[in-house]
């Protein structure tokens, strides 16, 4: 059994891969930089137990991480439980499936590259990919199947938390669909502002990026935990694709299956 792990700034997501190459069982837990191997071993074991998985079934583990501070501890926890030494997804893997044209390829977040490969493998090029996580990232793949860069923006929850913490009269709120674009109380104003404001930003960015791509058939894909909240308010037609990063990592190992360009 193959295991995929995404170490993000807020959460760590674990997924199994089925025999048909699809994403199977998943679970997540918090990314805590100060924690030890014991903590990560416990959280991983809890997921195995919850899903009735035998650690002896796992023979391959791939990790994508944007939090290097916990890499060694997570890798050790995996090795302790399964006996498998995990492979960390890197640029060498990515270049099997996509060209990268940026100033410093090694500085590009592995999550952004994996998202781009996932979008390319599933929908083709050109494409614009939005990943709504702790940061909202934008990745652009041109008509030559090349990742040419993008943007990094404060995430939806990050912005909301900053608003609540910096403005003394604004409370912390849950992410819920606003009744109207015009709020009638503080709660509704905040909900409308964060949802419609984020959606308007996405629409505006798409409008500005389209002329740079030189194509009338640009695929628009969104992923990440906040995508389901923001995308319904966007005016552009955007496909929500769950676990896009994992699908990109899988595509790197099966590039020929998707007729991708291999560098």
Coordinates of C-alpha atoms in Angstrom, one line a residue:
X1 CA 0.0 0.0 0.0
X2 CA 1.2 3.5 -0.9
X3 CA 0.8 6.3 1.7
X4 CA 0.9 10.0 0.8
X5 CA 1.5 12.7 3.4
X6 CA 1.0 16.5 2.9
X7 CA 2.7 18.5 5.7
X8 CA 1.1 21.9 5.5
X9 CA 1.4 25.0 7.7
X10 CA -1.8 24.3 9.6
X11 CA -2.5 20.6 9.1
X12 CA -0.9 17.3 8.1
X13 CA -3.1 15.3 5.7
X14 CA -2.5 11.6 5.2
X15 CA -4.0 9.6 2.4
X16 CA -3.8 6.0 1.1
X17 CA -3.7 5.1 -2.5
X18 CA -6.0 2.4 -3.8
X19 CA -4.9 -0.4 -6.2
X20 CA -6.5 1.6 -9.0
X21 CA -4.3 4.7 -8.3
X22 CA -7.1 6.7 -6.6
X23 CA -7.0 8.5 -3.3
X24 CA -8.5 6.2 -0.7
X25 CA -8.8 6.8 3.1
X26 CA -7.7 10.1 4.5
X27 CA -7.2 11.8 7.8
X28 CA -5.6 14.9 9.2
X29 CA -4.1 16.4 12.3
X30 CA -2.5 19.6 13.4
X31 CA 1.0 20.7 12.3
X32 CA 2.7 21.6 15.6
X33 CA 6.3 22.6 15.1
X34 CA 7.2 22.2 18.8
X35 CA 6.0 18.6 19.0
X36 CA 8.1 15.5 19.1
X37 CA 8.3 12.2 17.2
X38 CA 6.0 10.7 19.9
X39 CA 3.2 13.1 19.0
X40 CA 3.4 12.4 15.2
X41 CA 3.7 8.6 15.8
X42 CA 0.5 8.8 18.0
X43 CA -1.5 10.7 15.4
X44 CA -0.4 8.5 12.6
X45 CA -1.2 5.4 14.6
X46 CA -4.6 6.8 15.5
X47 CA -5.4 7.1 11.8
X48 CA -4.3 3.6 11.0
X49 CA -6.4 2.3 13.9
X50 CA -9.5 4.3 12.9
X51 CA -9.4 3.0 9.3
X52 CA -8.5 -0.6 10.3
X53 CA -5.2 -0.5 8.5
X54 CA -2.3 -2.8 9.1
X55 CA 1.0 -0.9 9.1
X56 CA 2.6 -4.0 7.6
X57 CA 0.6 -3.3 4.4
X58 CA 2.5 -0.1 3.8
X59 CA 5.5 -0.4 1.5
X60 CA 5.8 3.0 0.0
X61 CA 5.5 6.5 1.6
X62 CA 5.9 9.9 -0.1
X63 CA 5.9 13.1 1.8
X64 CA 5.3 16.6 0.5
X65 CA 6.2 19.3 3.0
X66 CA 6.3 23.1 3.4
X67 CA 7.3 22.9 7.1
X68 CA 10.9 21.6 7.2
X69 CA 11.0 21.9 11.0
X70 CA 8.9 18.8 11.4
X71 CA 10.2 16.7 8.5
X72 CA 12.7 14.6 10.5
X73 CA 10.2 13.9 13.2
X74 CA 7.4 12.8 10.8
X75 CA 9.8 10.7 8.8
X76 CA 11.1 9.0 12.0
X77 CA 7.5 8.4 13.1
X78 CA 6.7 6.7 9.8
X79 CA 9.8 4.6 10.0
X80 CA 9.1 3.5 13.5
X81 CA 5.5 2.4 12.7
X82 CA 6.0 0.9 9.2
X83 CA 9.7 0.2 8.8
X84 CA 9.6 2.3 5.6
X85 CA 11.9 5.2 5.0
X86 CA 9.7 7.8 3.3
X87 CA 10.7 9.7 0.2
X88 CA 10.3 13.5 0.2
X89 CA 8.7 14.8 -3.0
X90 CA 11.2 17.3 -4.6
X91 CA 12.0 19.2 -7.7
X92 CA 13.7 16.2 -9.3
X93 CA 10.3 14.3 -9.1
X94 CA 8.4 17.3 -10.4
X95 CA 10.6 17.7 -13.5
X96 CA 9.6 14.3 -14.6
X97 CA 6.1 15.7 -15.3
X98 CA 6.3 19.5 -15.8
X99 CA 8.7 22.2 -17.0
X100 CA 9.4 24.9 -14.5
X101 CA 10.4 28.4 -15.6
X102 CA 11.0 30.6 -12.6
X103 CA 14.1 32.3 -11.2
X104 CA 14.7 29.9 -8.3
X105 CA 12.9 26.6 -8.9
X106 CA 14.2 25.1 -5.6
X107 CA 12.4 27.9 -3.6
X108 CA 9.0 27.1 -5.1
X109 CA 6.8 25.3 -2.5
X110 CA 6.4 21.7 -3.2
X111 CA 2.7 22.0 -2.7
X112 CA 2.4 24.6 -5.5
X113 CA 4.4 22.4 -8.0
X114 CA 2.4 19.3 -7.1
X115 CA -0.9 21.3 -7.6
X116 CA 0.3 22.4 -11.0
X117 CA 1.2 18.8 -12.0
X118 CA -2.2 17.6 -10.7
X119 CA -4.0 20.2 -12.7
X120 CA -2.0 19.4 -15.8
X121 CA -2.5 15.6 -15.5
X122 CA -6.3 15.9 -15.0
X123 CA -7.2 18.9 -17.2
X124 CA -4.3 19.8 -19.4
X125 CA -2.8 23.2 -20.2
X126 CA -3.0 26.1 -20.0
X127 CA -4.4 26.4 -16.5
X128 CA -4.7 28.6 -13.5
X129 CA -4.7 26.8 -10.1
X130 CA -5.9 28.3 -6.8
X131 CA -5.0 26.5 -3.6
X132 CA -7.0 27.9 -0.6
X133 CA -5.0 26.9 2.5
X134 CA -3.2 28.9 5.2
X135 CA -2.0 30.9 2.2
X136 CA -4.0 31.3 -1.0
X137 CA -1.6 30.4 -3.7
X138 CA -2.0 30.9 -7.5
X139 CA -0.1 28.8 -10.0
X140 CA 0.0 29.4 -13.8
X141 CA 0.7 26.6 -16.3
X142 CA 1.1 28.0 -19.9
X143 CA 0.1 26.3 -23.2
X144 CA 3.6 24.7 -23.3
X145 CA 2.9 22.7 -20.1
X146 CA 5.3 25.0 -18.2
X147 CA 4.8 26.3 -14.6
X148 CA 5.7 29.9 -15.0
X149 CA 5.0 31.2 -11.5
X150 CA 2.1 32.8 -9.7
X151 CA 1.1 34.5 -6.5
X152 CA 1.1 33.9 -2.7
X153 CA -1.7 35.7 -0.8
X154 CA -2.8 35.6 2.8
X155 CA -5.3 32.8 3.2
X156 CA -9.0 33.2 3.8
X157 CA -8.8 32.0 7.5
X158 CA -5.5 33.8 8.0
X159 CA -7.1 37.1 6.9
X160 CA -10.1 36.5 9.0
X161 CA -8.1 35.7 12.1
X162 CA -6.0 38.8 11.6
X163 CA -9.1 40.9 11.3
X164 CA -10.5 39.5 14.6
X165 CA -7.3 39.8 16.5
X166 CA -6.4 43.3 15.3
X167 CA -9.9 44.9 15.5
X168 CA -11.0 44.8 19.2
X169 CA -14.8 45.1 18.3
X170 CA -14.8 42.3 15.7
X171 CA -15.3 38.8 17.0
X172 CA -13.9 35.5 15.9
X173 CA -16.5 33.9 13.6
X174 CA -17.2 30.6 11.9
X175 CA -17.0 30.2 8.2
X176 CA -20.6 30.2 7.0
X177 CA -22.4 31.2 3.9
X178 CA -23.7 34.9 4.2
X179 CA -27.4 35.5 3.7
X180 CA -26.7 38.5 1.5
X181 CA -23.8 40.4 0.1
X182 CA -25.0 43.3 2.2
X183 CA -24.6 42.4 5.9
X184 CA -27.2 43.7 8.4
X185 CA -25.1 43.1 11.5
X186 CA -21.4 42.7 12.4
X187 CA -21.4 38.9 11.9
X188 CA -23.1 39.1 8.5
X189 CA -20.8 41.9 7.4
X190 CA -17.7 39.9 8.3
X191 CA -19.1 36.7 6.6
X192 CA -20.0 38.6 3.5
X193 CA -16.7 40.5 3.4
X194 CA -14.5 37.5 3.7
X195 CA -16.5 35.3 1.2
X196 CA -17.5 37.8 -1.4
X197 CA -14.2 39.7 -1.0
X198 CA -12.2 36.5 -1.6
X199 CA -14.3 35.6 -4.5
X200 CA -14.1 39.0 -6.1
X201 CA -10.3 38.9 -5.7
X202 CA -10.2 35.5 -7.5
X203 CA -12.4 36.8 -10.3
X204 CA -10.3 39.9 -10.6
X205 CA -7.0 38.0 -10.7
X206 CA -8.4 35.6 -13.4
X207 CA -9.4 38.6 -15.5
X208 CA -5.9 40.1 -15.2
X209 CA -4.1 36.8 -15.8
X210 CA -6.1 35.7 -18.9
X211 CA -4.4 38.2 -21.3
X212 CA -1.0 36.9 -20.3
X213 CA -1.8 33.3 -21.2
X214 CA -2.9 33.9 -24.8
X215 CA -5.5 31.2 -24.9
X216 CA -9.3 31.1 -25.0
X217 CA -9.4 27.7 -23.3
X218 CA -7.8 28.2 -19.9
X219 CA -8.7 25.6 -17.2
X220 CA -9.6 27.1 -13.8
X221 CA -9.0 24.7 -10.9
X222 CA -9.3 25.3 -7.2
X223 CA -8.3 23.1 -4.3
X224 CA -7.7 23.4 -0.6
X225 CA -9.9 23.5 2.5
X226 CA -11.5 26.9 1.8
X227 CA -12.2 26.3 -1.9
X228 CA -15.7 25.0 -1.2
X229 CA -16.6 28.2 0.6
X230 CA -15.2 30.8 -1.9
X231 CA -15.6 29.2 -5.3
X232 CA -19.5 29.2 -5.3
X233 CA -19.3 33.0 -5.0
X234 CA -17.0 33.4 -8.0
X235 CA -18.4 34.6 -11.4
X236 CA -15.9 32.5 -13.4
X237 CA -16.5 28.7 -13.7
X238 CA -13.9 27.1 -11.5
X239 CA -13.5 23.4 -11.0
X240 CA -13.0 22.3 -7.4
X241 CA -10.6 19.3 -7.2
X242 CA -10.1 17.6 -3.9
X243 CA -6.6 16.3 -3.1
X244 CA -5.1 18.0 -6.1
X245 CA -1.6 17.9 -4.6
X246 CA -1.7 14.2 -4.0
X247 CA -2.9 13.6 -7.5
X248 CA 0.0 15.6 -8.8
X249 CA 2.5 13.6 -6.8
X250 CA 0.9 10.4 -8.1
X251 CA 1.1 11.7 -11.7
X252 CA 4.9 12.2 -11.3
X253 CA 5.2 8.4 -10.9
X254 CA 2.8 7.6 -13.7
X255 CA 3.6 10.4 -16.2
X256 CA 3.0 8.3 -19.3
X257 CA -0.5 7.5 -18.1
X258 CA -1.6 11.1 -18.5
X259 CA 0.4 11.8 -21.7
X260 CA 2.4 14.4 -19.9
X261 CA 5.5 16.1 -21.2
X262 CA 8.5 14.5 -19.6
X263 CA 11.6 16.7 -19.3

